[in-house]
Amino acid sequence: MKFKKEELHSIVNSVKRHIEMEALGGAEDLLFPADEKNRSAISLESLEKEVISCLRCDLHRTRTKAVFGAGNPGAKLMFVGEAPGRDEDLRGAPFVGRAGQLLTKIIESIGLRRKDVYIANVLKCRPPNNRNPFPAEILACENYLLKQIELIKPRVICALGKFAAQSLLATNEPISRLRGRFHDYRGTKLVPTYHPAYLLRNPGDKRLVWEDMKKIRKYLKER
Ligand code: SF4
């Protein structure tokens, strides 16, 4: 696998930080800094505090605010996007720009309100200029999302867009082939669909998202 110079720089920095943490706190802190032995006692609130002060990858240098996630902590439906954009970075909340307004309409299209669901991203800090996340950043951040899902226990995860779907399902399959069907994500149903930002540029594909949402609605109603 070939890496660009900036990706290599990011990986080297992550490894350096891991080594420093090991020297300070023991090997388990490499996996999860909050205290791996007491993970079951971690709440969403304490996890959010960790994210807000997280220094685990270089994105902490350029973020305005980390974006932990928002919504109902007991939600049956959880949406997972890629990473905060400019509006989200400024406000510290997920999906608050134009794409977020469209996501609200998508949620309402199946009879739910935004406060009924939980919304998060794979990355908690904005990549500069909305560039694609680097592998080292995903690696550094992924435990936060895993823990969120573990705490919320949604019945369905809706992965918004190629990046979230491919990251969660560990695949390179295009979103056009992933969407429209249920996948298994660690025992939870996962339905990929198009990202609202993509729909703003390609409104003709809104009907495909509507089809995906109807499947989710049916599944949730039956259980
Ligand atoms: S992107 Fe994730 S790992 Fe990187 S600094 Fe932000 S919260 Fe920490």
PDB file of C-alpha atoms and ligand atoms in Angstrom:
ATOM      1  CA  MET A   1       0.000   0.000   0.000  1.00  0.00           C
ATOM      2  CA  LYS A   2       1.395   3.426  -0.941  1.00  0.00           C
ATOM      3  CA  PHE A   3       0.873   6.443   1.299  1.00  0.00           C
ATOM      4  CA  LYS A   4       1.122  10.123   0.432  1.00  0.00           C
ATOM      5  CA  LYS A   5       3.702  12.151   2.321  1.00  0.00           C
ATOM      6  CA  GLU A   6       1.070  13.825   4.541  1.00  0.00           C
ATOM      7  CA  GLU A   7      -0.536  10.447   5.328  1.00  0.00           C
ATOM      8  CA  LEU A   8       2.853   9.057   6.351  1.00  0.00           C
ATOM      9  CA  HIS A   9       3.413  12.102   8.527  1.00  0.00           C
ATOM     10  CA  SER A  10       0.069  11.490  10.218  1.00  0.00           C
ATOM     11  CA  ILE A  11       0.841   7.808  10.811  1.00  0.00           C
ATOM     12  CA  VAL A  12       4.289   8.587  12.240  1.00  0.00           C
ATOM     13  CA  ASN A  13       2.763  11.157  14.616  1.00  0.00           C
ATOM     14  CA  SER A  14       0.133   8.666  15.764  1.00  0.00           C
ATOM     15  CA  VAL A  15       2.760   6.022  16.457  1.00  0.00           C
ATOM     16  CA  LYS A  16       4.893   8.536  18.343  1.00  0.00           C
ATOM     17  CA  ARG A  17       1.934   9.504  20.490  1.00  0.00           C
ATOM     18  CA  HIS A  18       1.132   5.862  21.164  1.00  0.00           C
ATOM     19  CA  ILE A  19       4.693   5.231  22.319  1.00  0.00           C
ATOM     20  CA  GLU A  20       4.561   8.277  24.591  1.00  0.00           C
ATOM     21  CA  MET A  21       1.271   7.086  26.063  1.00  0.00           C
ATOM     22  CA  GLU A  22       2.701   3.632  26.626  1.00  0.00           C
ATOM     23  CA  ALA A  23       5.601   5.095  28.524  1.00  0.00           C
ATOM     24  CA  LEU A  24       3.216   7.107  30.680  1.00  0.00           C
ATOM     25  CA  GLY A  25       0.296   4.840  31.245  1.00  0.00           C
ATOM     26  CA  GLY A  26       0.633   1.181  30.367  1.00  0.00           C
ATOM     27  CA  ALA A  27      -0.189  -0.850  27.290  1.00  0.00           C
ATOM     28  CA  GLU A  28      -3.991  -0.896  27.698  1.00  0.00           C
ATOM     29  CA  ASP A  29      -4.114   2.872  27.343  1.00  0.00           C
ATOM     30  CA  LEU A  30      -3.021   2.374  23.760  1.00  0.00           C
ATOM     31  CA  LEU A  31      -6.317   0.716  22.993  1.00  0.00           C
ATOM     32  CA  PHE A  32      -8.591   3.085  24.807  1.00  0.00           C
ATOM     33  CA  PRO A  33      -7.391   5.948  26.927  1.00  0.00           C
ATOM     34  CA  ALA A  34     -10.350   6.130  29.319  1.00  0.00           C
ATOM     35  CA  ASP A  35      -9.491   3.007  31.321  1.00  0.00           C
ATOM     36  CA  GLU A  36      -9.979  -0.176  29.350  1.00  0.00           C
ATOM     37  CA  LYS A  37     -10.668  -2.220  32.451  1.00  0.00           C
ATOM     38  CA  ASN A  38     -13.756  -0.142  33.311  1.00  0.00           C
ATOM     39  CA  ARG A  39     -15.165   0.338  29.836  1.00  0.00           C
ATOM     40  CA  SER A  40     -18.595  -0.934  30.834  1.00  0.00           C
ATOM     41  CA  ALA A  41     -18.842   1.934  33.312  1.00  0.00           C
ATOM     42  CA  ILE A  42     -18.258   4.552  30.611  1.00  0.00           C
ATOM     43  CA  SER A  43     -21.304   6.682  29.836  1.00  0.00           C
ATOM     44  CA  LEU A  44     -21.971   8.735  26.737  1.00  0.00           C
ATOM     45  CA  GLU A  45     -21.308  11.847  28.822  1.00  0.00           C
ATOM     46  CA  SER A  46     -17.869  10.722  29.962  1.00  0.00           C
ATOM     47  CA  LEU A  47     -17.052   9.533  26.455  1.00  0.00           C
ATOM     48  CA  GLU A  48     -17.988  12.952  25.093  1.00  0.00           C
ATOM     49  CA  LYS A  49     -15.657  14.628  27.571  1.00  0.00           C
ATOM     50  CA  GLU A  50     -12.817  12.445  26.312  1.00  0.00           C
ATOM     51  CA  VAL A  51     -13.566  13.288  22.702  1.00  0.00           C
ATOM     52  CA  ILE A  52     -13.692  17.018  23.388  1.00  0.00           C
ATOM     53  CA  SER A  53     -10.169  16.930  24.829  1.00  0.00           C
ATOM     54  CA  CYS A  54      -8.830  14.165  22.568  1.00  0.00           C
ATOM     55  CA  LEU A  55      -5.311  14.577  21.143  1.00  0.00           C
ATOM     56  CA  ARG A  56      -4.988  11.135  19.577  1.00  0.00           C
ATOM     57  CA  CYS A  57      -4.525  12.308  15.992  1.00  0.00           C
ATOM     58  CA  ASP A  58      -3.385  15.445  14.199  1.00  0.00           C
ATOM     59  CA  LEU A  59      -6.934  16.618  13.559  1.00  0.00           C
ATOM     60  CA  HIS A  60      -7.042  18.060  17.073  1.00  0.00           C
ATOM     61  CA  ARG A  61      -4.642  20.761  15.841  1.00  0.00           C
ATOM     62  CA  THR A  62      -7.001  22.129  13.207  1.00  0.00           C
ATOM     63  CA  ARG A  63     -10.457  21.558  14.719  1.00  0.00           C
ATOM     64  CA  THR A  64     -12.513  24.380  16.188  1.00  0.00           C
ATOM     65  CA  LYS A  65     -14.754  22.008  18.133  1.00  0.00           C
ATOM     66  CA  ALA A  66     -14.866  18.231  18.229  1.00  0.00           C
ATOM     67  CA  VAL A  67     -18.265  16.845  17.224  1.00  0.00           C
ATOM     68  CA  PHE A  68     -19.185  13.929  19.424  1.00  0.00           C
ATOM     69  CA  GLY A  69     -22.732  13.188  18.289  1.00  0.00           C
ATOM     70  CA  ALA A  70     -26.254  14.086  19.330  1.00  0.00           C
ATOM     71  CA  GLY A  71     -29.697  12.651  19.823  1.00  0.00           C
ATOM     72  CA  ASN A  72     -31.574  10.075  21.815  1.00  0.00           C
ATOM     73  CA  PRO A  73     -29.178   7.868  23.810  1.00  0.00           C
ATOM     74  CA  GLY A  74     -31.752   5.058  23.582  1.00  0.00           C
ATOM     75  CA  ALA A  75     -32.411   5.496  19.857  1.00  0.00           C
ATOM     76  CA  LYS A  76     -33.546   2.534  17.772  1.00  0.00           C
ATOM     77  CA  LEU A  77     -32.070   4.171  14.699  1.00  0.00           C
ATOM     78  CA  MET A  78     -28.572   5.630  14.544  1.00  0.00           C
ATOM     79  CA  PHE A  79     -27.110   7.545  11.602  1.00  0.00           C
ATOM     80  CA  VAL A  80     -23.369   7.535  11.016  1.00  0.00           C
ATOM     81  CA  GLY A  81     -21.754   9.994   8.615  1.00  0.00           C
ATOM     82  CA  GLU A  82     -18.164  10.607   7.589  1.00  0.00           C
ATOM     83  CA  ALA A  83     -16.777  13.565   9.545  1.00  0.00           C
ATOM     84  CA  PRO A  84     -17.760  17.081  10.617  1.00  0.00           C
ATOM     85  CA  GLY A  85     -17.813  19.761   7.918  1.00  0.00           C
ATOM     86  CA  ARG A  86     -17.289  23.496   8.348  1.00  0.00           C
ATOM     87  CA  ASP A  87     -20.644  24.259  10.005  1.00  0.00           C
ATOM     88  CA  GLU A  88     -20.365  21.274  12.325  1.00  0.00           C
ATOM     89  CA  ASP A  89     -16.787  22.164  13.293  1.00  0.00           C
ATOM     90  CA  LEU A  90     -17.878  25.681  14.216  1.00  0.00           C
ATOM     91  CA  ARG A  91     -20.896  24.577  16.238  1.00  0.00           C
ATOM     92  CA  GLY A  92     -19.674  21.315  17.711  1.00  0.00           C
ATOM     93  CA  ALA A  93     -22.829  19.494  16.554  1.00  0.00           C
ATOM     94  CA  PRO A  94     -23.397  16.916  13.788  1.00  0.00           C
ATOM     95  CA  PHE A  95     -25.253  17.588  10.536  1.00  0.00           C
ATOM     96  CA  VAL A  96     -26.224  21.215  11.128  1.00  0.00           C
ATOM     97  CA  GLY A  97     -25.551  22.654   7.649  1.00  0.00           C
ATOM     98  CA  ARG A  98     -27.562  22.217   4.448  1.00  0.00           C
ATOM     99  CA  ALA A  99     -26.892  18.486   4.381  1.00  0.00           C
ATOM    100  CA  GLY A 100     -28.102  18.329   7.964  1.00  0.00           C
ATOM    101  CA  GLN A 101     -31.368  20.039   7.036  1.00  0.00           C
ATOM    102  CA  LEU A 102     -31.885  17.434   4.356  1.00  0.00           C
ATOM    103  CA  LEU A 103     -31.086  14.662   6.849  1.00  0.00           C
ATOM    104  CA  THR A 104     -33.801  16.074   9.130  1.00  0.00           C
ATOM    105  CA  LYS A 105     -36.295  15.778   6.242  1.00  0.00           C
ATOM    106  CA  ILE A 106     -35.138  12.213   5.558  1.00  0.00           C
ATOM    107  CA  ILE A 107     -35.698  11.313   9.220  1.00  0.00           C
ATOM    108  CA  GLU A 108     -39.134  12.945   9.196  1.00  0.00           C
ATOM    109  CA  SER A 109     -40.035  11.087   6.005  1.00  0.00           C
ATOM    110  CA  ILE A 110     -40.319   7.883   8.045  1.00  0.00           C
ATOM    111  CA  GLY A 111     -42.347   9.452  10.839  1.00  0.00           C
ATOM    112  CA  LEU A 112     -39.502  10.134  13.260  1.00  0.00           C
ATOM    113  CA  ARG A 113     -38.134  13.367  14.655  1.00  0.00           C
ATOM    114  CA  ARG A 114     -34.496  14.274  14.852  1.00  0.00           C
ATOM    115  CA  LYS A 115     -34.588  13.943  18.623  1.00  0.00           C
ATOM    116  CA  ASP A 116     -35.782  10.325  18.273  1.00  0.00           C
ATOM    117  CA  VAL A 117     -32.600   9.158  16.536  1.00  0.00           C
ATOM    118  CA  TYR A 118     -28.892   9.422  17.283  1.00  0.00           C
ATOM    119  CA  ILE A 119     -26.491  11.054  14.823  1.00  0.00           C
ATOM    120  CA  ALA A 120     -22.700  10.647  14.836  1.00  0.00           C
ATOM    121  CA  ASN A 121     -19.728  10.479  12.502  1.00  0.00           C
ATOM    122  CA  VAL A 122     -16.837   8.084  11.983  1.00  0.00           C
ATOM    123  CA  LEU A 123     -14.382  10.930  12.704  1.00  0.00           C
ATOM    124  CA  LYS A 124     -15.081  13.379  15.492  1.00  0.00           C
ATOM    125  CA  CYS A 125     -12.903  16.223  14.175  1.00  0.00           C
ATOM    126  CA  ARG A 126     -13.016  17.968  10.815  1.00  0.00           C
ATOM    127  CA  PRO A 127     -10.310  17.110   8.286  1.00  0.00           C
ATOM    128  CA  PRO A 128      -8.884  20.385   6.916  1.00  0.00           C
ATOM    129  CA  ASN A 129     -10.774  21.580   3.834  1.00  0.00           C
ATOM    130  CA  ASN A 130     -13.001  18.502   4.148  1.00  0.00           C
ATOM    131  CA  ARG A 131     -10.318  16.262   2.653  1.00  0.00           C
ATOM    132  CA  ASN A 132     -10.787  12.497   2.918  1.00  0.00           C
ATOM    133  CA  PRO A 133      -9.755  11.075   6.305  1.00  0.00           C
ATOM    134  CA  PHE A 134      -6.383   9.336   6.537  1.00  0.00           C
ATOM    135  CA  PRO A 135      -6.198   5.686   7.652  1.00  0.00           C
ATOM    136  CA  ALA A 136      -4.272   6.670  10.800  1.00  0.00           C
ATOM    137  CA  GLU A 137      -7.029   9.134  11.764  1.00  0.00           C
ATOM    138  CA  ILE A 138      -9.722   6.487  11.359  1.00  0.00           C
ATOM    139  CA  LEU A 139      -7.667   4.060  13.432  1.00  0.00           C
ATOM    140  CA  ALA A 140      -7.124   6.626  16.160  1.00  0.00           C
ATOM    141  CA  CYS A 141     -10.814   7.589  16.314  1.00  0.00           C
ATOM    142  CA  GLU A 142     -12.695   4.354  15.674  1.00  0.00           C
ATOM    143  CA  ASN A 143     -13.031   3.254  19.292  1.00  0.00           C
ATOM    144  CA  TYR A 144     -15.139   6.292  20.096  1.00  0.00           C
ATOM    145  CA  LEU A 145     -17.762   5.308  17.532  1.00  0.00           C
ATOM    146  CA  LEU A 146     -17.607   1.640  18.546  1.00  0.00           C
ATOM    147  CA  LYS A 147     -18.238   2.616  22.146  1.00  0.00           C
ATOM    148  CA  GLN A 148     -21.096   4.947  21.165  1.00  0.00           C
ATOM    149  CA  ILE A 149     -22.799   2.118  19.277  1.00  0.00           C
ATOM    150  CA  GLU A 150     -22.224  -0.235  22.189  1.00  0.00           C
ATOM    151  CA  LEU A 151     -23.846   2.220  24.608  1.00  0.00           C
ATOM    152  CA  ILE A 152     -26.786   3.247  22.394  1.00  0.00           C
ATOM    153  CA  LYS A 153     -27.501  -0.267  21.117  1.00  0.00           C
ATOM    154  CA  PRO A 154     -29.521   0.836  18.066  1.00  0.00           C
ATOM    155  CA  ARG A 155     -31.586  -1.758  16.203  1.00  0.00           C
ATOM    156  CA  VAL A 156     -30.516  -0.265  12.891  1.00  0.00           C
ATOM    157  CA  ILE A 157     -27.490   1.778  11.865  1.00  0.00           C
ATOM    158  CA  CYS A 158     -27.884   3.833   8.712  1.00  0.00           C
ATOM    159  CA  ALA A 159     -24.448   4.553   7.233  1.00  0.00           C
ATOM    160  CA  LEU A 160     -24.556   7.811   5.304  1.00  0.00           C
ATOM    161  CA  GLY A 161     -22.364   7.734   2.226  1.00  0.00           C
ATOM    162  CA  LYS A 162     -19.511   5.751   0.828  1.00  0.00           C
ATOM    163  CA  PHE A 163     -16.955   6.555   3.482  1.00  0.00           C
ATOM    164  CA  ALA A 164     -19.061   5.599   6.510  1.00  0.00           C
ATOM    165  CA  ALA A 165     -20.400   2.464   4.828  1.00  0.00           C
ATOM    166  CA  GLN A 166     -16.997   1.287   3.642  1.00  0.00           C
ATOM    167  CA  SER A 167     -15.324   2.047   6.992  1.00  0.00           C
ATOM    168  CA  LEU A 168     -17.938   0.244   9.077  1.00  0.00           C
ATOM    169  CA  LEU A 169     -18.202  -2.745   6.763  1.00  0.00           C
ATOM    170  CA  ALA A 170     -14.448  -2.890   6.045  1.00  0.00           C
ATOM    171  CA  THR A 171     -15.012  -3.122   2.313  1.00  0.00           C
ATOM    172  CA  ASN A 172     -14.141  -1.274  -0.893  1.00  0.00           C
ATOM    173  CA  GLU A 173     -17.471  -2.019  -2.560  1.00  0.00           C
ATOM    174  CA  PRO A 174     -19.044   1.103  -4.043  1.00  0.00           C
ATOM    175  CA  ILE A 175     -21.961   2.667  -2.209  1.00  0.00           C
ATOM    176  CA  SER A 176     -24.155   2.046  -5.255  1.00  0.00           C
ATOM    177  CA  ARG A 177     -23.807  -1.694  -4.589  1.00  0.00           C
ATOM    178  CA  LEU A 178     -23.836  -1.527  -0.787  1.00  0.00           C
ATOM    179  CA  ARG A 179     -26.995   0.544  -0.445  1.00  0.00           C
ATOM    180  CA  GLY A 180     -30.491  -0.815  -0.472  1.00  0.00           C
ATOM    181  CA  ARG A 181     -29.896  -3.905   1.647  1.00  0.00           C
ATOM    182  CA  PHE A 182     -29.244  -4.955   5.206  1.00  0.00           C
ATOM    183  CA  HIS A 183     -25.719  -5.842   6.274  1.00  0.00           C
ATOM    184  CA  ASP A 184     -24.481  -7.173   9.573  1.00  0.00           C
ATOM    185  CA  TYR A 185     -22.348  -4.886  11.702  1.00  0.00           C
ATOM    186  CA  ARG A 186     -21.223  -6.737  14.835  1.00  0.00           C
ATOM    187  CA  GLY A 187     -24.705  -8.172  15.305  1.00  0.00           C
ATOM    188  CA  THR A 188     -26.588  -4.964  14.413  1.00  0.00           C
ATOM    189  CA  LYS A 189     -28.413  -4.378  11.130  1.00  0.00           C
ATOM    190  CA  LEU A 190     -26.689  -1.780   8.989  1.00  0.00           C
ATOM    191  CA  VAL A 191     -28.204  -0.126   5.939  1.00  0.00           C
ATOM    192  CA  PRO A 192     -25.948   2.069   3.796  1.00  0.00           C
ATOM    193  CA  THR A 193     -27.511   4.873   1.815  1.00  0.00           C
ATOM    194  CA  TYR A 194     -26.374   8.008   0.013  1.00  0.00           C
ATOM    195  CA  HIS A 195     -25.019  10.923   2.042  1.00  0.00           C
ATOM    196  CA  PRO A 196     -27.317  13.984   2.178  1.00  0.00           C
ATOM    197  CA  ALA A 197     -24.465  16.142   0.795  1.00  0.00           C
ATOM    198  CA  TYR A 198     -24.368  13.852  -2.260  1.00  0.00           C
ATOM    199  CA  LEU A 199     -28.140  14.220  -2.620  1.00  0.00           C
ATOM    200  CA  LEU A 200     -27.816  18.004  -2.688  1.00  0.00           C
ATOM    201  CA  ARG A 201     -25.639  17.560  -5.778  1.00  0.00           C
ATOM    202  CA  ASN A 202     -27.632  14.645  -7.205  1.00  0.00           C
ATOM    203  CA  PRO A 203     -31.296  15.223  -6.280  1.00  0.00           C
ATOM    204  CA  GLY A 204     -32.375  12.553  -8.758  1.00  0.00           C
ATOM    205  CA  ASP A 205     -31.091   9.891  -6.330  1.00  0.00           C
ATOM    206  CA  LYS A 206     -33.377  11.016  -3.496  1.00  0.00           C
ATOM    207  CA  ARG A 207     -35.857   8.332  -4.518  1.00  0.00           C
ATOM    208  CA  LEU A 208     -33.203   5.658  -3.827  1.00  0.00           C
ATOM    209  CA  VAL A 209     -32.710   7.013  -0.312  1.00  0.00           C
ATOM    210  CA  TRP A 210     -36.481   7.000   0.123  1.00  0.00           C
ATOM    211  CA  GLU A 211     -36.481   3.303  -0.832  1.00  0.00           C
ATOM    212  CA  ASP A 212     -33.756   2.610   1.750  1.00  0.00           C
ATOM    213  CA  MET A 213     -35.615   4.540   4.436  1.00  0.00           C
ATOM    214  CA  LYS A 214     -38.811   2.623   3.780  1.00  0.00           C
ATOM    215  CA  LYS A 215     -36.911  -0.634   4.375  1.00  0.00           C
ATOM    216  CA  ILE A 216     -35.592   0.730   7.666  1.00  0.00           C
ATOM    217  CA  ARG A 217     -39.073   1.900   8.708  1.00  0.00           C
ATOM    218  CA  LYS A 218     -40.546  -1.522   7.920  1.00  0.00           C
ATOM    219  CA  TYR A 219     -37.829  -3.312   9.871  1.00  0.00           C
ATOM    220  CA  LEU A 220     -38.276  -1.051  12.918  1.00  0.00           C
ATOM    221  CA  LYS A 221     -42.057  -1.439  12.849  1.00  0.00           C
ATOM    222  CA  GLU A 222     -41.830  -5.201  12.815  1.00  0.00           C
ATOM    223  CA  ARG A 223     -39.689  -5.258  15.935  1.00  0.00           C
TER     224      ARG A 223
HETATM  225  S1  SF4 B   1     -10.459  12.834  15.069  1.00  0.00           S
HETATM  226 FE1  SF4 B   1     -10.884  11.436  16.771  1.00  0.00          FE
HETATM  227  S2  SF4 B   1      -8.871  10.631  17.337  1.00  0.00           S
HETATM  228 FE2  SF4 B   1      -8.495  12.476  16.114  1.00  0.00          FE
HETATM  229  S3  SF4 B   1      -8.300  14.124  17.642  1.00  0.00           S
HETATM  230 FE3  SF4 B   1     -10.459  14.052  16.966  1.00  0.00          FE
HETATM  231  S4  SF4 B   1     -11.490  12.750  18.484  1.00  0.00           S
HETATM  232 FE4  SF4 B   1      -9.289  12.383  18.682  1.00  0.00          FE
END
